[in-house]
mmCIF file of C-alpha atoms in Angstrom:
data_model
loop_
_atom_site.group_PDB
_atom_site.id
_atom_site.type_symbol
_atom_site.label_atom_id
_atom_site.label_comp_id
_atom_site.label_asym_id
_atom_site.label_seq_id
_atom_site.Cartn_x
_atom_site.Cartn_y
_atom_site.Cartn_z
ATOM 1 C CA MET A 1 0.200 0.012 0.135
ATOM 2 C CA LYS A 2 2.792 2.572 0.999
ATOM 3 C CA GLN A 3 4.626 1.959 -2.243
ATOM 4 C CA GLU A 4 1.554 2.210 -4.258
ATOM 5 C CA ILE A 5 0.870 5.584 -2.730
ATOM 6 C CA LEU A 6 4.211 7.165 -3.307
ATOM 7 C CA GLU A 7 4.180 5.806 -6.860
ATOM 8 C CA SER A 8 1.077 7.671 -7.482
ATOM 9 C CA TYR A 9 2.478 11.030 -6.439
ATOM 10 C CA ILE A 10 5.906 10.369 -8.026
ATOM 11 C CA THR A 11 4.008 9.495 -11.339
ATOM 12 C CA TYR A 12 2.033 12.668 -10.740
ATOM 13 C CA ILE A 13 5.242 14.776 -10.497
ATOM 14 C CA PHE A 14 6.777 13.416 -13.484
ATOM 15 C CA ASP A 15 3.654 13.651 -15.555
ATOM 16 C CA PHE A 16 3.676 17.573 -14.820
ATOM 17 C CA PHE A 17 7.016 17.502 -16.623
ATOM 18 C CA GLN A 18 5.929 15.492 -19.255
ATOM 19 C CA LYS A 19 2.671 17.690 -19.844
ATOM 20 C CA SER A 20 5.130 20.779 -19.541
ATOM 21 C CA ARG A 21 7.118 19.040 -22.682
ATOM 22 C CA CYS A 22 9.943 18.740 -20.590
ATOM 23 C CA PHE A 23 12.255 15.404 -21.773
ATOM 24 C CA LYS A 24 15.854 16.260 -20.981
ATOM 25 C CA ALA A 25 17.985 17.230 -18.086
ATOM 26 C CA GLY A 26 17.880 21.140 -17.549
ATOM 27 C CA GLN A 27 14.212 21.488 -18.913
ATOM 28 C CA GLY A 28 11.513 22.323 -16.185
ATOM 29 C CA ASN A 29 8.833 24.668 -15.215
ATOM 30 C CA MET A 30 8.211 27.487 -12.942
ATOM 31 C CA LEU A 31 7.567 25.996 -9.394
ATOM 32 C CA ARG A 32 4.235 28.442 -9.206
ATOM 33 C CA ASN A 33 2.968 26.693 -12.191
ATOM 34 C CA PHE A 34 3.381 23.148 -10.566
ATOM 35 C CA ARG A 35 1.755 24.362 -7.275
ATOM 36 C CA PHE A 36 -1.131 26.136 -9.376
ATOM 37 C CA ALA A 37 -1.776 22.877 -11.148
ATOM 38 C CA ALA A 38 -1.455 20.669 -7.873
ATOM 39 C CA GLU A 39 -3.974 22.699 -6.082
ATOM 40 C CA LYS A 40 -6.652 21.976 -8.413
ATOM 41 C CA GLN A 41 -6.257 18.136 -7.927
ATOM 42 C CA PHE A 42 -5.040 17.735 -4.548
ATOM 43 C CA THR A 43 -6.398 18.558 -0.791
ATOM 44 C CA ARG A 44 -4.475 20.258 1.514
ATOM 45 C CA ASN A 45 -2.914 17.429 3.088
ATOM 46 C CA GLN A 46 -2.295 15.743 -0.071
ATOM 47 C CA LEU A 47 -0.269 18.757 -1.092
ATOM 48 C CA GLY A 48 1.629 18.879 1.935
ATOM 49 C CA ILE A 49 2.583 15.119 0.853
ATOM 50 C CA LEU A 50 3.246 16.301 -2.589
ATOM 51 C CA TYR A 51 5.367 18.995 -1.767
ATOM 52 C CA PHE A 52 7.288 16.787 0.655
ATOM 53 C CA LEU A 53 8.019 14.334 -2.385
ATOM 54 C CA VAL A 54 9.148 17.006 -4.712
ATOM 55 C CA ASN A 55 11.790 17.762 -1.998
ATOM 56 C CA THR A 56 12.444 14.031 -1.555
ATOM 57 C CA LEU A 57 13.217 13.762 -5.757
ATOM 58 C CA ILE A 58 15.462 17.083 -5.209
ATOM 59 C CA ASP A 59 17.392 15.427 -2.259
ATOM 60 C CA ASN A 60 17.563 12.267 -4.429
ATOM 61 C CA GLY A 61 18.978 13.638 -7.298
ATOM 62 C CA TYR A 62 15.967 13.434 -9.687
ATOM 63 C CA LEU A 63 15.268 17.416 -9.782
ATOM 64 C CA TYR A 64 16.978 20.452 -8.988
ATOM 65 C CA LEU A 65 15.606 24.035 -7.974
ATOM 66 C CA LYS A 66 17.114 26.614 -9.885
ATOM 67 C CA ASP A 67 16.616 30.224 -8.955
ATOM 68 C CA ARG A 68 14.195 29.194 -5.986
ATOM 69 C CA ASP A 69 11.350 29.167 -8.243
ATOM 70 C CA PHE A 70 12.373 27.028 -11.503
ATOM 71 C CA ILE A 71 11.970 23.435 -11.020
ATOM 72 C CA ALA A 72 13.829 21.289 -13.411
ATOM 73 C CA LEU A 73 14.798 17.532 -14.415
ATOM 74 C CA THR A 74 18.458 16.038 -13.727
ATOM 75 C CA GLU A 75 20.013 13.358 -15.808
ATOM 76 C CA ASN A 76 18.287 10.820 -13.689
ATOM 77 C CA GLY A 77 14.678 12.561 -13.689
ATOM 78 C CA ALA A 78 14.846 12.784 -17.662
ATOM 79 C CA ASP A 79 15.801 8.912 -17.617
ATOM 80 C CA VAL A 80 12.577 8.313 -15.615
ATOM 81 C CA ILE A 81 10.490 10.364 -18.134
ATOM 82 C CA ASN A 82 12.332 8.719 -20.966
ATOM 83 C CA GLY A 83 11.104 5.003 -20.205
ATOM 84 C CA GLY A 84 12.950 4.292 -16.892
ATOM 85 C CA GLU A 85 10.937 2.995 -13.823
ATOM 86 C CA CYS A 86 9.166 4.779 -11.418
ATOM 87 C CA VAL A 87 11.372 5.306 -8.530
ATOM 88 C CA ILE A 88 11.082 5.062 -4.898
ATOM 89 C CA PRO A 89 13.523 7.460 -3.423
ATOM 90 C CA LYS A 90 15.072 7.248 -0.314
ATOM 91 C CA ILE A 91 13.180 9.315 2.315
ATOM 92 C CA SER A 92 15.156 11.232 4.474
ATOM 93 C CA LEU A 93 12.515 13.131 6.753
ATOM 94 C CA GLU A 94 15.540 14.810 8.895
ATOM 95 C CA ARG A 95 16.333 16.841 5.775
ATOM 96 C CA THR A 96 12.934 17.403 4.017
ATOM 97 C CA ILE A 97 10.667 18.497 7.248
ATOM 98 C CA TYR A 98 13.420 19.601 9.862
ATOM 99 C CA GLU A 99 14.214 23.193 9.834
ATOM 100 C CA LYS A 100 15.864 24.775 12.857
ATOM 101 C CA GLU A 101 13.827 27.869 13.006
ATOM 102 C CA THR A 102 10.417 25.886 12.381
ATOM 103 C CA SER A 103 8.270 25.413 15.610
ATOM 104 C CA ARG A 104 8.432 21.698 16.956
ATOM 105 C CA SER A 105 4.572 21.757 16.473
ATOM 106 C CA ASP A 106 4.741 22.635 13.117
ATOM 107 C CA ILE A 107 7.427 19.772 12.319
ATOM 108 C CA TYR A 108 5.039 17.476 13.944
ATOM 109 C CA GLU A 109 2.146 18.454 11.653
ATOM 110 C CA GLN A 110 4.364 17.914 8.440
ATOM 111 C CA LEU A 111 5.339 14.616 10.186
ATOM 112 C CA TRP A 112 1.661 13.357 11.036
ATOM 113 C CA ASN A 113 0.618 14.597 7.240
ATOM 114 C CA ILE A 114 3.553 11.962 6.077
ATOM 115 C CA ILE A 115 3.259 8.945 8.637
ATOM 116 C CA GLY A 116 -0.333 9.325 10.261
ATOM 117 C CA SER A 117 -3.760 9.158 9.322
ATOM 118 C CA ASN A 118 -5.362 5.880 8.333
ATOM 119 C CA LYS A 119 -3.953 2.751 6.402
ATOM 120 C CA GLU A 120 -6.909 2.904 4.322
ATOM 121 C CA ASN A 121 -6.591 6.471 2.851
ATOM 122 C CA ASP A 122 -3.977 8.125 0.714
ATOM 123 C CA TYR A 123 -3.027 10.566 3.312
ATOM 124 C CA ALA A 124 -0.229 8.610 4.913
ATOM 125 C CA PRO A 125 2.282 7.610 2.119
ATOM 126 C CA LEU A 126 4.841 6.483 5.016
ATOM 127 C CA TYR A 127 2.406 5.241 7.625
ATOM 128 C CA VAL A 128 4.225 4.446 10.836
ATOM 129 C CA ASP A 129 2.263 2.175 13.039
ATOM 130 C CA GLY A 130 2.363 2.541 17.057
ATOM 131 C CA PRO A 131 4.719 0.101 18.060
ATOM 132 C CA LEU A 132 7.439 1.303 15.358
ATOM 133 C CA PHE A 133 6.904 5.021 16.407
ATOM 134 C CA TYR A 134 7.025 4.091 20.122
ATOM 135 C CA ASN A 135 10.258 1.943 20.139
ATOM 136 C CA THR A 136 12.009 4.556 17.658
ATOM 137 C CA ILE A 137 11.320 7.401 20.038
ATOM 138 C CA ARG A 138 11.706 5.743 23.288
ATOM 139 C CA PRO A 139 15.397 5.761 23.402
ATOM 140 C CA TYR A 140 15.237 9.474 23.100
ATOM 141 C CA LEU A 141 13.093 9.968 26.181
ATOM 142 C CA THR A 142 15.108 8.593 29.386
ATOM 143 C CA THR A 143 13.878 11.054 31.611
ATOM 144 C CA LEU A 144 9.944 10.265 30.894
ATOM 145 C CA SER A 145 10.535 6.533 32.673
ATOM 146 C CA LEU A 146 8.163 4.993 29.703
ATOM 147 C CA PRO A 147 7.788 1.294 30.023
ATOM 148 C CA HIS A 148 9.573 -0.829 27.947
ATOM 149 C CA THR A 149 7.361 -2.005 25.348
ATOM 150 C CA TYR A 150 4.611 -0.247 23.315
ATOM 151 C CA GLY A 151 1.759 -2.824 24.701
ATOM 152 C CA GLU A 152 2.567 -1.563 28.339
ATOM 153 C CA TYR A 153 2.646 2.029 27.219
ATOM 154 C CA MET A 154 -0.836 1.517 26.004
ATOM 155 C CA ALA A 155 -2.038 0.334 28.949
ATOM 156 C CA GLU A 156 -0.693 2.782 31.018
ATOM 157 C CA LEU A 157 -2.416 5.558 29.085
ATOM 158 C CA ARG A 158 -5.607 3.624 29.588
ATOM 159 C CA GLU A 159 -5.199 3.081 33.189
ATOM 160 C CA LYS A 160 -4.373 7.158 33.459
ATOM 161 C CA GLU A 161 -7.455 7.340 30.977
ATOM 162 C CA GLU A 162 -5.252 9.299 28.863
ATOM 163 C CA PHE A 163 -5.716 9.518 25.063
ATOM 164 C CA THR A 164 -4.346 6.291 23.129
ATOM 165 C CA SER A 165 -5.136 7.854 19.547
ATOM 166 C CA ARG A 166 -1.814 8.002 17.611
ATOM 167 C CA ILE A 167 -2.245 11.507 16.739
ATOM 168 C CA LYS A 168 -2.258 12.420 20.445
ATOM 169 C CA TRP A 169 0.320 10.475 21.785
ATOM 170 C CA TYR A 170 2.879 10.675 18.904
ATOM 171 C CA ARG A 171 2.226 14.383 19.367
ATOM 172 C CA THR A 172 3.013 14.097 23.160
ATOM 173 C CA LEU A 173 5.715 12.074 22.663
ATOM 174 C CA PHE A 174 7.387 14.322 19.891
ATOM 175 C CA LEU A 175 7.238 17.360 21.729
ATOM 176 C CA ALA A 176 8.800 15.891 24.485
ATOM 177 C CA LEU A 177 11.974 15.277 22.388
ATOM 178 C CA ASP A 178 15.153 17.341 23.563
ATOM 179 C CA GLU A 179 15.686 19.996 20.681
ATOM 180 C CA ASN A 180 18.967 18.149 20.073
ATOM 181 C CA ASP A 181 17.247 14.812 19.688
ATOM 182 C CA VAL A 182 14.584 15.749 16.775
ATOM 183 C CA GLN A 183 16.737 15.379 13.770
ATOM 184 C CA LYS A 184 18.209 12.284 15.049
ATOM 185 C CA PHE A 185 14.804 10.648 15.707
ATOM 186 C CA LEU A 186 13.426 11.881 12.371
ATOM 187 C CA LYS A 187 16.899 9.978 10.856
ATOM 188 C CA ASP A 188 16.013 6.681 12.640
ATOM 189 C CA LEU A 189 12.318 6.991 11.653
ATOM 190 C CA SER A 190 13.463 7.516 8.002
ATOM 191 C CA ILE A 191 15.766 4.345 8.179
ATOM 192 C CA LEU A 192 13.303 1.991 10.068
ATOM 193 C CA ASN A 193 10.247 3.045 8.080
ATOM 194 C CA SER A 194 12.394 2.521 4.665
ATOM 195 C CA ALA A 195 12.961 -1.028 5.419
ATOM 196 C CA THR A 196 9.452 -1.517 5.410
ATOM 197 C CA LEU A 197 8.601 0.160 2.150
ATOM 198 C CA LEU A 198 9.643 -2.695 -0.309
#
């Protein structure tokens, strides 16, 4: 499911270049034209995912941004358009959603749009289940005295009559991270989640 969702967004991105008659490295279009076209087709949450994947394709060397508003194909991107396979790029949450000047709460909102929501809908291209999230973040939160397992943590939340919905407790734990650990956690989550994509 995750791979199919990623492929559908990535196909949309490369189709935009084809429709713009861009087939060679260096050819591209204004980023605002891409945004204008996408805003007609996607919801707000879907746009967040789409822009995240554009940044991921830039990070992976398939696209590049020139003069901050011109997005163009690299050789690798042109290869995809000219008959190459649809790619599943290496996801790097720490590079694509983390910015030091962005509030932790805003970073979490971006993260949730990518890893949250339901497995059944298309809002979570990198769906992360509770055990994976908990086991990845727990080592960074040693001062909280968290239970050793996800199951024990859920039991503790129920006992204290606290929220057990993923969006709530993911947020609580994420916001408890030390500033110096946010990027490290996002990197670990990227690596562990990438292993479940293929």
